[in-house]
């Protein structure tokens, strides 16, 4: 912080974003008991990320520590492909983690951004009803996480990596400046618009 401030210009007063340990909400709440000292008052904010469960949100092949989850959320589990349903990391986990940021930082006047969140589209891994169920669960995930972040005072930023094809995070087309994933974009927008609702 002192190194940035000492360079002068706008750096002497700009807002600085401090990433929590491993960008984990739990670790950030546990280990960032105080923020570093800053000579400028009220110009620090905290950043965390959310890809829980990573087996669903980002894992593109089975790993030694766990298998890919294709489906997510209450009402979106597969009855024919049950081995790909989540075994952790569904709604109750988001409900448990976001309030940590509110009580630890936001309620004390320290802004928190959800600097990355999202879930990959398994557009060629799955076909037919399995793909339809996956995409519906993914839309629900994006809606739910957006809603919960805003409900607890975090400002969410979706991770759009610009990639195309299978296992892509992309929402927007850099070539056309339009939506590349209308379903995902609509889910995020709905989650943002309904952030005062208690029904999600």
Coordinates of C-alpha atoms in Angstrom, one line a residue:
X1 CA 0.0 0.0 0.0
X2 CA 2.8 2.4 0.9
X3 CA 4.6 1.6 -2.3
X4 CA 1.5 2.4 -4.4
X5 CA 0.7 5.6 -2.5
X6 CA 4.3 6.8 -2.8
X7 CA 4.1 6.9 -6.6
X8 CA 1.9 9.9 -6.4
X9 CA -0.8 11.1 -8.8
X10 CA -4.1 9.3 -8.6
X11 CA -2.2 6.4 -6.9
X12 CA -2.0 8.6 -3.8
X13 CA -5.7 8.3 -3.2
X14 CA -7.2 5.7 -5.5
X15 CA -9.2 2.7 -4.1
X16 CA -7.0 -0.3 -3.6
X17 CA -8.4 -3.8 -3.8
X18 CA -6.9 -6.4 -1.5
X19 CA -7.4 -10.1 -2.5
X20 CA -8.2 -12.3 0.4
X21 CA -6.1 -15.4 1.0
X22 CA -6.6 -17.8 -2.0
X23 CA -9.6 -15.5 -2.8
X24 CA -11.5 -17.8 -0.5
X25 CA -14.4 -16.3 1.5
X26 CA -13.7 -18.7 4.4
X27 CA -10.0 -18.1 4.5
X28 CA -10.5 -14.3 4.1
X29 CA -12.9 -14.2 7.0
X30 CA -10.6 -16.3 9.2
X31 CA -7.2 -14.8 8.3
X32 CA -7.9 -11.1 7.4
X33 CA -8.8 -10.1 10.9
X34 CA -7.6 -6.5 10.2
X35 CA -6.7 -4.7 7.0
X36 CA -3.3 -3.2 6.5
X37 CA -2.8 0.4 7.5
X38 CA -3.4 3.0 4.8
X39 CA -2.6 6.7 5.1
X40 CA -5.8 7.4 3.1
X41 CA -9.1 6.7 5.0
X42 CA -11.8 4.5 3.5
X43 CA -10.0 3.6 0.3
X44 CA -9.4 -0.1 0.7
X45 CA -11.8 -2.9 -0.4
X46 CA -11.6 -6.7 -0.3
X47 CA -11.9 -9.1 -3.2
X48 CA -12.9 -12.8 -3.1
X49 CA -13.9 -15.3 -5.8
X50 CA -16.6 -18.0 -5.9
X51 CA -16.4 -21.2 -7.9
X52 CA -18.1 -23.6 -5.4
X53 CA -18.3 -26.4 -6.2
X54 CA -15.3 -26.3 -8.5
X55 CA -16.3 -29.8 -9.7
X56 CA -19.3 -28.1 -11.4
X57 CA -18.1 -24.6 -12.0
X58 CA -14.7 -25.2 -13.5
X59 CA -13.5 -28.9 -13.5
X60 CA -13.2 -30.0 -17.2
X61 CA -11.9 -33.6 -16.5
X62 CA -12.1 -36.0 -13.6
X63 CA -9.3 -35.5 -11.1
X64 CA -7.7 -37.7 -8.5
X65 CA -9.4 -35.6 -5.8
X66 CA -12.9 -35.6 -7.4
X67 CA -15.1 -36.0 -10.4
X68 CA -16.9 -33.5 -12.5
X69 CA -20.4 -32.5 -11.6
X70 CA -22.6 -31.8 -14.5
X71 CA -25.7 -30.7 -12.6
X72 CA -26.4 -28.2 -9.8
X73 CA -29.1 -27.1 -7.5
X74 CA -32.3 -28.2 -5.9
X75 CA -34.6 -29.5 -8.7
X76 CA -31.8 -29.9 -11.3
X77 CA -30.3 -33.3 -10.3
X78 CA -30.2 -36.1 -12.8
X79 CA -32.0 -39.3 -12.1
X80 CA -30.2 -41.1 -15.0
X81 CA -26.7 -39.8 -14.4
X82 CA -26.7 -39.6 -10.6
X83 CA -22.9 -40.0 -10.4
X84 CA -22.5 -36.5 -11.8
X85 CA -24.8 -34.8 -9.3
X86 CA -23.1 -32.7 -6.7
X87 CA -22.1 -34.2 -3.3
X88 CA -21.3 -30.7 -1.8
X89 CA -21.4 -27.1 -2.7
X90 CA -25.0 -26.4 -3.4
X91 CA -27.3 -23.7 -2.2
X92 CA -26.6 -24.1 1.5
X93 CA -22.9 -23.5 1.0
X94 CA -23.5 -20.1 -0.7
X95 CA -25.9 -19.1 2.0
X96 CA -23.2 -20.0 4.6
X97 CA -20.3 -18.1 2.9
X98 CA -21.7 -14.8 1.7
X99 CA -22.8 -13.7 5.2
X100 CA -19.2 -14.0 6.3
X101 CA -18.2 -11.2 4.0
X102 CA -21.1 -9.1 5.2
X103 CA -20.4 -9.4 8.9
X104 CA -16.6 -9.3 8.6
X105 CA -16.3 -6.4 6.2
X106 CA -19.4 -4.9 4.6
X107 CA -21.1 -4.1 7.9
X108 CA -18.0 -2.3 9.0
X109 CA -17.9 -0.1 5.9
X110 CA -15.4 -2.1 3.9
X111 CA -16.6 -2.9 0.4
X112 CA -16.3 -6.4 -1.0
X113 CA -16.3 -7.4 -4.6
X114 CA -16.9 -10.9 -5.9
X115 CA -14.1 -10.4 -8.4
X116 CA -14.7 -13.7 -10.2
X117 CA -17.5 -16.2 -10.4
X118 CA -19.1 -18.4 -13.0
X119 CA -19.6 -21.9 -14.4
X120 CA -18.5 -23.6 -17.6
X121 CA -20.9 -24.7 -20.3
X122 CA -20.4 -28.4 -21.1
X123 CA -21.7 -27.8 -24.6
X124 CA -20.3 -30.9 -26.3
X125 CA -19.6 -33.1 -23.3
X126 CA -23.4 -33.6 -22.9
X127 CA -26.2 -34.0 -25.4
X128 CA -30.0 -34.3 -25.4
X129 CA -31.8 -34.2 -22.1
X130 CA -28.5 -34.3 -20.1
X131 CA -27.3 -31.1 -21.8
X132 CA -30.7 -29.4 -21.3
X133 CA -30.6 -30.3 -17.6
X134 CA -27.0 -29.1 -17.3
X135 CA -27.7 -25.8 -18.9
X136 CA -30.8 -25.2 -16.8
X137 CA -28.9 -26.0 -13.6
X138 CA -26.1 -23.7 -14.8
X139 CA -28.5 -20.9 -15.4
X140 CA -30.0 -21.4 -11.9
X141 CA -26.4 -21.4 -10.4
X142 CA -25.6 -18.1 -12.1
X143 CA -28.9 -16.6 -11.0
X144 CA -28.5 -17.9 -7.5
X145 CA -24.9 -16.8 -6.9
X146 CA -25.6 -13.3 -8.4
X147 CA -28.7 -12.9 -6.2
X148 CA -26.9 -14.0 -3.0
X149 CA -23.9 -11.8 -3.6
X150 CA -26.0 -8.8 -4.0
X151 CA -28.3 -9.8 -1.2
X152 CA -25.3 -9.7 1.2
X153 CA -23.8 -6.6 -0.2
X154 CA -21.0 -8.0 -2.5
X155 CA -20.7 -6.6 -6.0
X156 CA -20.4 -9.5 -8.4
X157 CA -18.2 -9.7 -11.6
X158 CA -18.7 -12.7 -13.8
X159 CA -15.6 -14.3 -15.2
X160 CA -15.8 -14.1 -19.0
X161 CA -12.7 -15.7 -20.4
X162 CA -13.7 -15.1 -24.0
X163 CA -13.2 -18.8 -24.8
X164 CA -15.5 -20.7 -27.2
X165 CA -16.7 -24.3 -27.5
X166 CA -16.9 -26.8 -24.8
X167 CA -16.1 -25.8 -21.2
X168 CA -16.3 -22.1 -22.0
X169 CA -17.1 -19.4 -19.5
X170 CA -17.9 -16.9 -22.3
X171 CA -21.1 -14.7 -22.0
X172 CA -20.3 -12.0 -24.5
X173 CA -18.8 -12.1 -28.0
X174 CA -15.8 -9.9 -28.4
X175 CA -16.3 -10.1 -32.2
X176 CA -19.9 -8.8 -32.3
X177 CA -20.2 -7.1 -28.9
X178 CA -23.4 -9.1 -28.4
X179 CA -24.4 -12.0 -26.2
X180 CA -22.7 -15.3 -26.9
X181 CA -24.6 -17.1 -24.2
X182 CA -28.1 -15.5 -23.9
X183 CA -29.3 -18.1 -21.3
X184 CA -26.4 -17.4 -19.0
X185 CA -26.6 -13.6 -19.4
X186 CA -30.3 -13.6 -18.8
X187 CA -29.8 -15.7 -15.6
X188 CA -27.3 -13.2 -14.3
X189 CA -29.5 -10.2 -15.2
X190 CA -32.5 -11.9 -13.5
X191 CA -30.5 -12.6 -10.4
X192 CA -29.4 -8.9 -10.3
X193 CA -32.9 -7.6 -10.8
X194 CA -34.4 -9.9 -8.2
X195 CA -31.8 -9.1 -5.5
X196 CA -34.4 -7.8 -3.1
X197 CA -36.5 -11.0 -3.4
X198 CA -36.4 -13.6 -0.6
X199 CA -37.7 -16.3 -2.9
X200 CA -34.4 -17.4 -4.4

